[in-house]
Amino acid sequence: MTQKVNKQVCIAGGGPAGVLLGLLLAKQGVGVLVMERRETFKREFRGETIAAGSVAILDELGLLQSLKQNGFIKVKCIEMYEREKLLFRADFESFKHKQKFGIDIPQPVVLQSIIDEASQYPNFEIMMGTACVELVEQNGEIVGVIGKQGNELFEVRSELVVGADGRHSQLRKMADIKTKVKTFDRDLVWFKLPKPKNWSQSNMIKVHKNKHLIILPTFPDMLRVGTYIPRGGYRETRQQGIKEFRDMVTEIEPAFKELMEQHITSWKDLTMLDIFTAFARQWSRNGLILIGDAAHTLSPVLGQGVNIAMQDAVELSPFIVNHLQNNPGKTVPREALIPFEKKRKKTVKFVQDFQERQEKILAAKSQMETLVRRVKMRALHRLPWKMKVMSKLQHGIKYN
Ligand SMILES: Cc1cc2nc3c(=O)[nH]c(=O)nc-3n(C[C@H](O)[C@H](O)[C@H](O)COP(=O)(O)OP(=O)(O)OC[C@H]3O[C@@H](n4cnc5c(N)ncnc54)[C@H](O)[C@@H]3O)c2cc1C
């Protein structure tokens, strides 16, 4: 151990939750260190759709304009089709909020823009290629972490450690926080295709019999396509062969036939995502709080992971600032974090329950279940309070 560093807040994880919290705290004069295990933010297939509520957050922080210069796709509508027949449509123009669109943008661009903004504050520091490998505990309180950069270990002493280290959170395990994990009957396989000419700008679900595709226009001119396979069935899918996989997709969307043949030629063109939801039973201990996927992993339905992670950061920062201003040098106790935890658990539960209901509808297997799906989605489409529910999902409770 070569070094001991003091920072008021040490955040493990430089994803959307961690870097946004870092910026918000730095703006309030808090000394903050973000440790990110990876050397760069370059990562594929992660959180590219940012819901309207989080776009509003980025706009409030003055970041939307520079992101626009980089380029993004506006997401203004969600639609569901059974073949060419419309089952459901939610047009974001009907939101009562000022922010009437989400965006599709590579996540590294968003993270870098938040970090550039935060780096203007001398009290903000980020260490890339640095993992948090241990919690430092004293008398039942978390008082810091051990960081590892290359082969060097060093100690950070903090009033609060934030576990923003994602769906497989190590900090959650180190803090011995138990998690309720739910698995689903299906895993998700993602791939990208060039966007066909005149393709719709809507985020789309296409269902056909007991199968469906999620089709998302992705910056700059691609489609991100997801399809489901039985849970744990990736090996079997591979054994059946890439042609069978392409056939399965083109049976749902015949317009993809040629594109699939040209662009999905090996298993390297696919990314497998095992779907589970996780909900940490408690999000905090004295001196530690979990946020984002570390506290609650969501399913991919309606792409809410980044949204909820960013909302966590926005909701948490006033609690931290308030405690540090009134109790300088003192560990942030669990009791100061519980109001945040309670409030956010309510929001996350609402989103997870909604996702679970949708997943059940989408996962229709028998002919009867697909008929029920059709009826339910058409009924949902006609509901007068449809946009209220969509709005609550997209903007979060705070922004209603
Ligand atoms: C394939 C895929 C597609 C997705 N698409 C969407 C989408 O379109 N829209 C959407 O809203 N959500 C999407 N999600 C979910 C979304 O990516 C997450 O919900 C969101 O990124 C959570 O943010 P986070 O900051 O909590 O965690 P993460 O983004 O996972 O960030 C955690 C960070 O912590 C770092 N880390 C881990 N361990 C340590 C450690 N010990 N020390 C230091 N750093 C550590 C990791 O390297 C990582 O950078 C997708 C997820 C996947 C896997």
PDB file of C-alpha atoms and ligand atoms in Angstrom, residues 12-18 35-38 41 43-51 107 130-133 164-167 170-171 174 190 216 224 271 273 291-294 303-307 309, ligand 1:
ATOM      1  CA  ALA A  12     -16.930   3.095  -7.402  1.00  0.00           C
ATOM      2  CA  GLY A  13     -18.116   2.837 -11.011  1.00  0.00           C
ATOM      3  CA  GLY A  14     -18.066   5.350 -13.852  1.00  0.00           C
ATOM      4  CA  GLY A  15     -21.357   4.406 -15.524  1.00  0.00           C
ATOM      5  CA  PRO A  16     -24.261   6.850 -15.909  1.00  0.00           C
ATOM      6  CA  ALA A  17     -25.123   6.718 -12.171  1.00  0.00           C
ATOM      7  CA  GLY A  18     -21.547   7.209 -10.927  1.00  0.00           C
ATOM      8  CA  MET A  35     -12.967   5.092  -9.713  1.00  0.00           C
ATOM      9  CA  GLU A  36     -13.686   3.317 -12.992  1.00  0.00           C
ATOM     10  CA  ARG A  37     -12.326  -0.184 -13.493  1.00  0.00           C
ATOM     11  CA  ARG A  38     -12.079   0.119 -17.279  1.00  0.00           C
ATOM     12  CA  PHE A  41     -15.590   4.216 -21.811  1.00  0.00           C
ATOM     13  CA  ARG A  43     -18.210  -0.283 -24.686  1.00  0.00           C
ATOM     14  CA  GLU A  44     -20.666  -1.868 -27.022  1.00  0.00           C
ATOM     15  CA  PHE A  45     -24.355  -2.281 -26.759  1.00  0.00           C
ATOM     16  CA  ARG A  46     -25.070  -0.563 -23.503  1.00  0.00           C
ATOM     17  CA  GLY A  47     -27.749   1.892 -22.593  1.00  0.00           C
ATOM     18  CA  GLU A  48     -27.898   3.690 -25.913  1.00  0.00           C
ATOM     19  CA  THR A  49     -31.503   4.797 -25.492  1.00  0.00           C
ATOM     20  CA  ILE A  50     -31.892   7.556 -22.932  1.00  0.00           C
ATOM     21  CA  ALA A  51     -35.477   8.184 -21.835  1.00  0.00           C
ATOM     22  CA  GLN A 107     -23.189   5.812 -24.066  1.00  0.00           C
ATOM     23  CA  THR A 130      -8.863   1.750 -11.258  1.00  0.00           C
ATOM     24  CA  ALA A 131     -10.980  -0.791  -9.426  1.00  0.00           C
ATOM     25  CA  CYS A 132     -12.347  -0.687  -5.942  1.00  0.00           C
ATOM     26  CA  VAL A 133     -11.221  -4.038  -4.522  1.00  0.00           C
ATOM     27  CA  ALA A 164     -22.332   2.502  -8.616  1.00  0.00           C
ATOM     28  CA  ASP A 165     -20.575  -0.530 -10.022  1.00  0.00           C
ATOM     29  CA  GLY A 166     -23.361  -2.046 -12.077  1.00  0.00           C
ATOM     30  CA  ARG A 167     -25.436  -5.209 -12.334  1.00  0.00           C
ATOM     31  CA  GLN A 170     -18.801  -6.205  -6.098  1.00  0.00           C
ATOM     32  CA  LEU A 171     -19.399  -3.470  -3.521  1.00  0.00           C
ATOM     33  CA  MET A 174     -18.357  -6.757  -0.084  1.00  0.00           C
ATOM     34  CA  TRP A 190     -28.801  -8.300 -29.708  1.00  0.00           C
ATOM     35  CA  LEU A 216     -34.498   0.492 -32.165  1.00  0.00           C
ATOM     36  CA  ARG A 224     -30.341  -2.217 -32.846  1.00  0.00           C
ATOM     37  CA  THR A 271     -24.365 -10.156 -28.190  1.00  0.00           C
ATOM     38  CA  LEU A 273     -27.733 -10.678 -22.555  1.00  0.00           C
ATOM     39  CA  ILE A 291     -27.235   3.307  -6.720  1.00  0.00           C
ATOM     40  CA  GLY A 292     -28.087   2.397 -10.312  1.00  0.00           C
ATOM     41  CA  ASP A 293     -27.868  -1.222 -11.434  1.00  0.00           C
ATOM     42  CA  ALA A 294     -25.918  -2.088  -8.258  1.00  0.00           C
ATOM     43  CA  GLY A 303     -34.961   0.633 -21.859  1.00  0.00           C
ATOM     44  CA  GLN A 304     -35.209   2.158 -18.380  1.00  0.00           C
ATOM     45  CA  GLY A 305     -31.809   1.226 -16.862  1.00  0.00           C
ATOM     46  CA  VAL A 306     -29.948   4.443 -17.656  1.00  0.00           C
ATOM     47  CA  ASN A 307     -32.979   6.551 -16.840  1.00  0.00           C
ATOM     48  CA  ALA A 309     -29.656   5.177 -12.715  1.00  0.00           C
TER      49      ALA A 309
HETATM   50  C1  LIG B   1     -26.725  -5.097 -23.702  1.00  0.00           C
HETATM   51  C2  LIG B   1     -27.370  -4.017 -22.890  1.00  0.00           C
HETATM   52  C3  LIG B   1     -28.178  -3.055 -23.517  1.00  0.00           C
HETATM   53  C4  LIG B   1     -28.799  -2.056 -22.760  1.00  0.00           C
HETATM   54  N1  LIG B   1     -29.564  -1.096 -23.387  1.00  0.00           N
HETATM   55  C5  LIG B   1     -30.142  -0.119 -22.644  1.00  0.00           C
HETATM   56  C6  LIG B   1     -30.870   0.956 -23.252  1.00  0.00           C
HETATM   57  O1  LIG B   1     -30.997   1.053 -24.470  1.00  0.00           O
HETATM   58  N2  LIG B   1     -31.418   1.911 -22.442  1.00  0.00           N
HETATM   59  C7  LIG B   1     -31.268   1.873 -21.087  1.00  0.00           C
HETATM   60  O2  LIG B   1     -31.768   2.764 -20.396  1.00  0.00           O
HETATM   61  N3  LIG B   1     -30.564   0.885 -20.488  1.00  0.00           N
HETATM   62  C8  LIG B   1     -29.993  -0.096 -21.224  1.00  0.00           C
HETATM   63  N4  LIG B   1     -29.243  -1.065 -20.613  1.00  0.00           N
HETATM   64  C9  LIG B   1     -29.065  -1.017 -19.165  1.00  0.00           C
HETATM   65  C10 LIG B   1     -28.083   0.092 -18.815  1.00  0.00           C
HETATM   66  O3  LIG B   1     -26.883  -0.086 -19.536  1.00  0.00           O
HETATM   67  C11 LIG B   1     -27.807   0.074 -17.314  1.00  0.00           C
HETATM   68  O4  LIG B   1     -29.023   0.019 -16.606  1.00  0.00           O
HETATM   69  C12 LIG B   1     -27.070   1.353 -16.908  1.00  0.00           C
HETATM   70  O5  LIG B   1     -25.870   1.468 -17.623  1.00  0.00           O
HETATM   71  C13 LIG B   1     -26.825   1.327 -15.414  1.00  0.00           C
HETATM   72  O6  LIG B   1     -25.950   2.363 -15.070  1.00  0.00           O
HETATM   73  P1  LIG B   1     -24.986   2.208 -13.810  1.00  0.00           P
HETATM   74  O7  LIG B   1     -24.174   3.441 -13.777  1.00  0.00           O
HETATM   75  O8  LIG B   1     -25.785   1.839 -12.613  1.00  0.00           O
HETATM   76  O9  LIG B   1     -24.097   0.919 -14.103  1.00  0.00           O
HETATM   77  P2  LIG B   1     -23.139   0.591 -15.329  1.00  0.00           P
HETATM   78  O10 LIG B   1     -23.498   1.371 -16.525  1.00  0.00           O
HETATM   79  O11 LIG B   1     -23.093  -0.882 -15.432  1.00  0.00           O
HETATM   80  O12 LIG B   1     -21.736   1.133 -14.829  1.00  0.00           O
HETATM   81  C14 LIG B   1     -21.015   0.490 -13.811  1.00  0.00           C
HETATM   82  C15 LIG B   1     -19.550   0.799 -14.011  1.00  0.00           C
HETATM   83  O13 LIG B   1     -18.820   0.323 -12.884  1.00  0.00           O
HETATM   84  C16 LIG B   1     -17.586  -0.193 -13.325  1.00  0.00           C
HETATM   85  N5  LIG B   1     -17.112  -1.103 -12.266  1.00  0.00           N
HETATM   86  C17 LIG B   1     -17.563  -2.352 -11.993  1.00  0.00           C
HETATM   87  N6  LIG B   1     -16.936  -2.841 -10.916  1.00  0.00           N
HETATM   88  C18 LIG B   1     -16.089  -1.881 -10.480  1.00  0.00           C
HETATM   89  C19 LIG B   1     -15.184  -1.780  -9.394  1.00  0.00           C
HETATM   90  N7  LIG B   1     -15.032  -2.789  -8.517  1.00  0.00           N
HETATM   91  N8  LIG B   1     -14.460  -0.636  -9.250  1.00  0.00           N
HETATM   92  C20 LIG B   1     -14.602   0.380 -10.128  1.00  0.00           C
HETATM   93  N9  LIG B   1     -15.457   0.346 -11.191  1.00  0.00           N
HETATM   94  C21 LIG B   1     -16.204  -0.773 -11.348  1.00  0.00           C
HETATM   95  C22 LIG B   1     -17.909  -0.862 -14.640  1.00  0.00           C
HETATM   96  O14 LIG B   1     -16.767  -0.985 -15.460  1.00  0.00           O
HETATM   97  C23 LIG B   1     -18.942   0.100 -15.221  1.00  0.00           C
HETATM   98  O15 LIG B   1     -18.367   1.072 -16.051  1.00  0.00           O
HETATM   99  C24 LIG B   1     -28.609  -2.050 -21.357  1.00  0.00           C
HETATM  100  C25 LIG B   1     -27.782  -3.003 -20.734  1.00  0.00           C
HETATM  101  C26 LIG B   1     -27.168  -3.982 -21.483  1.00  0.00           C
HETATM  102  C27 LIG B   1     -26.275  -4.976 -20.766  1.00  0.00           C
END
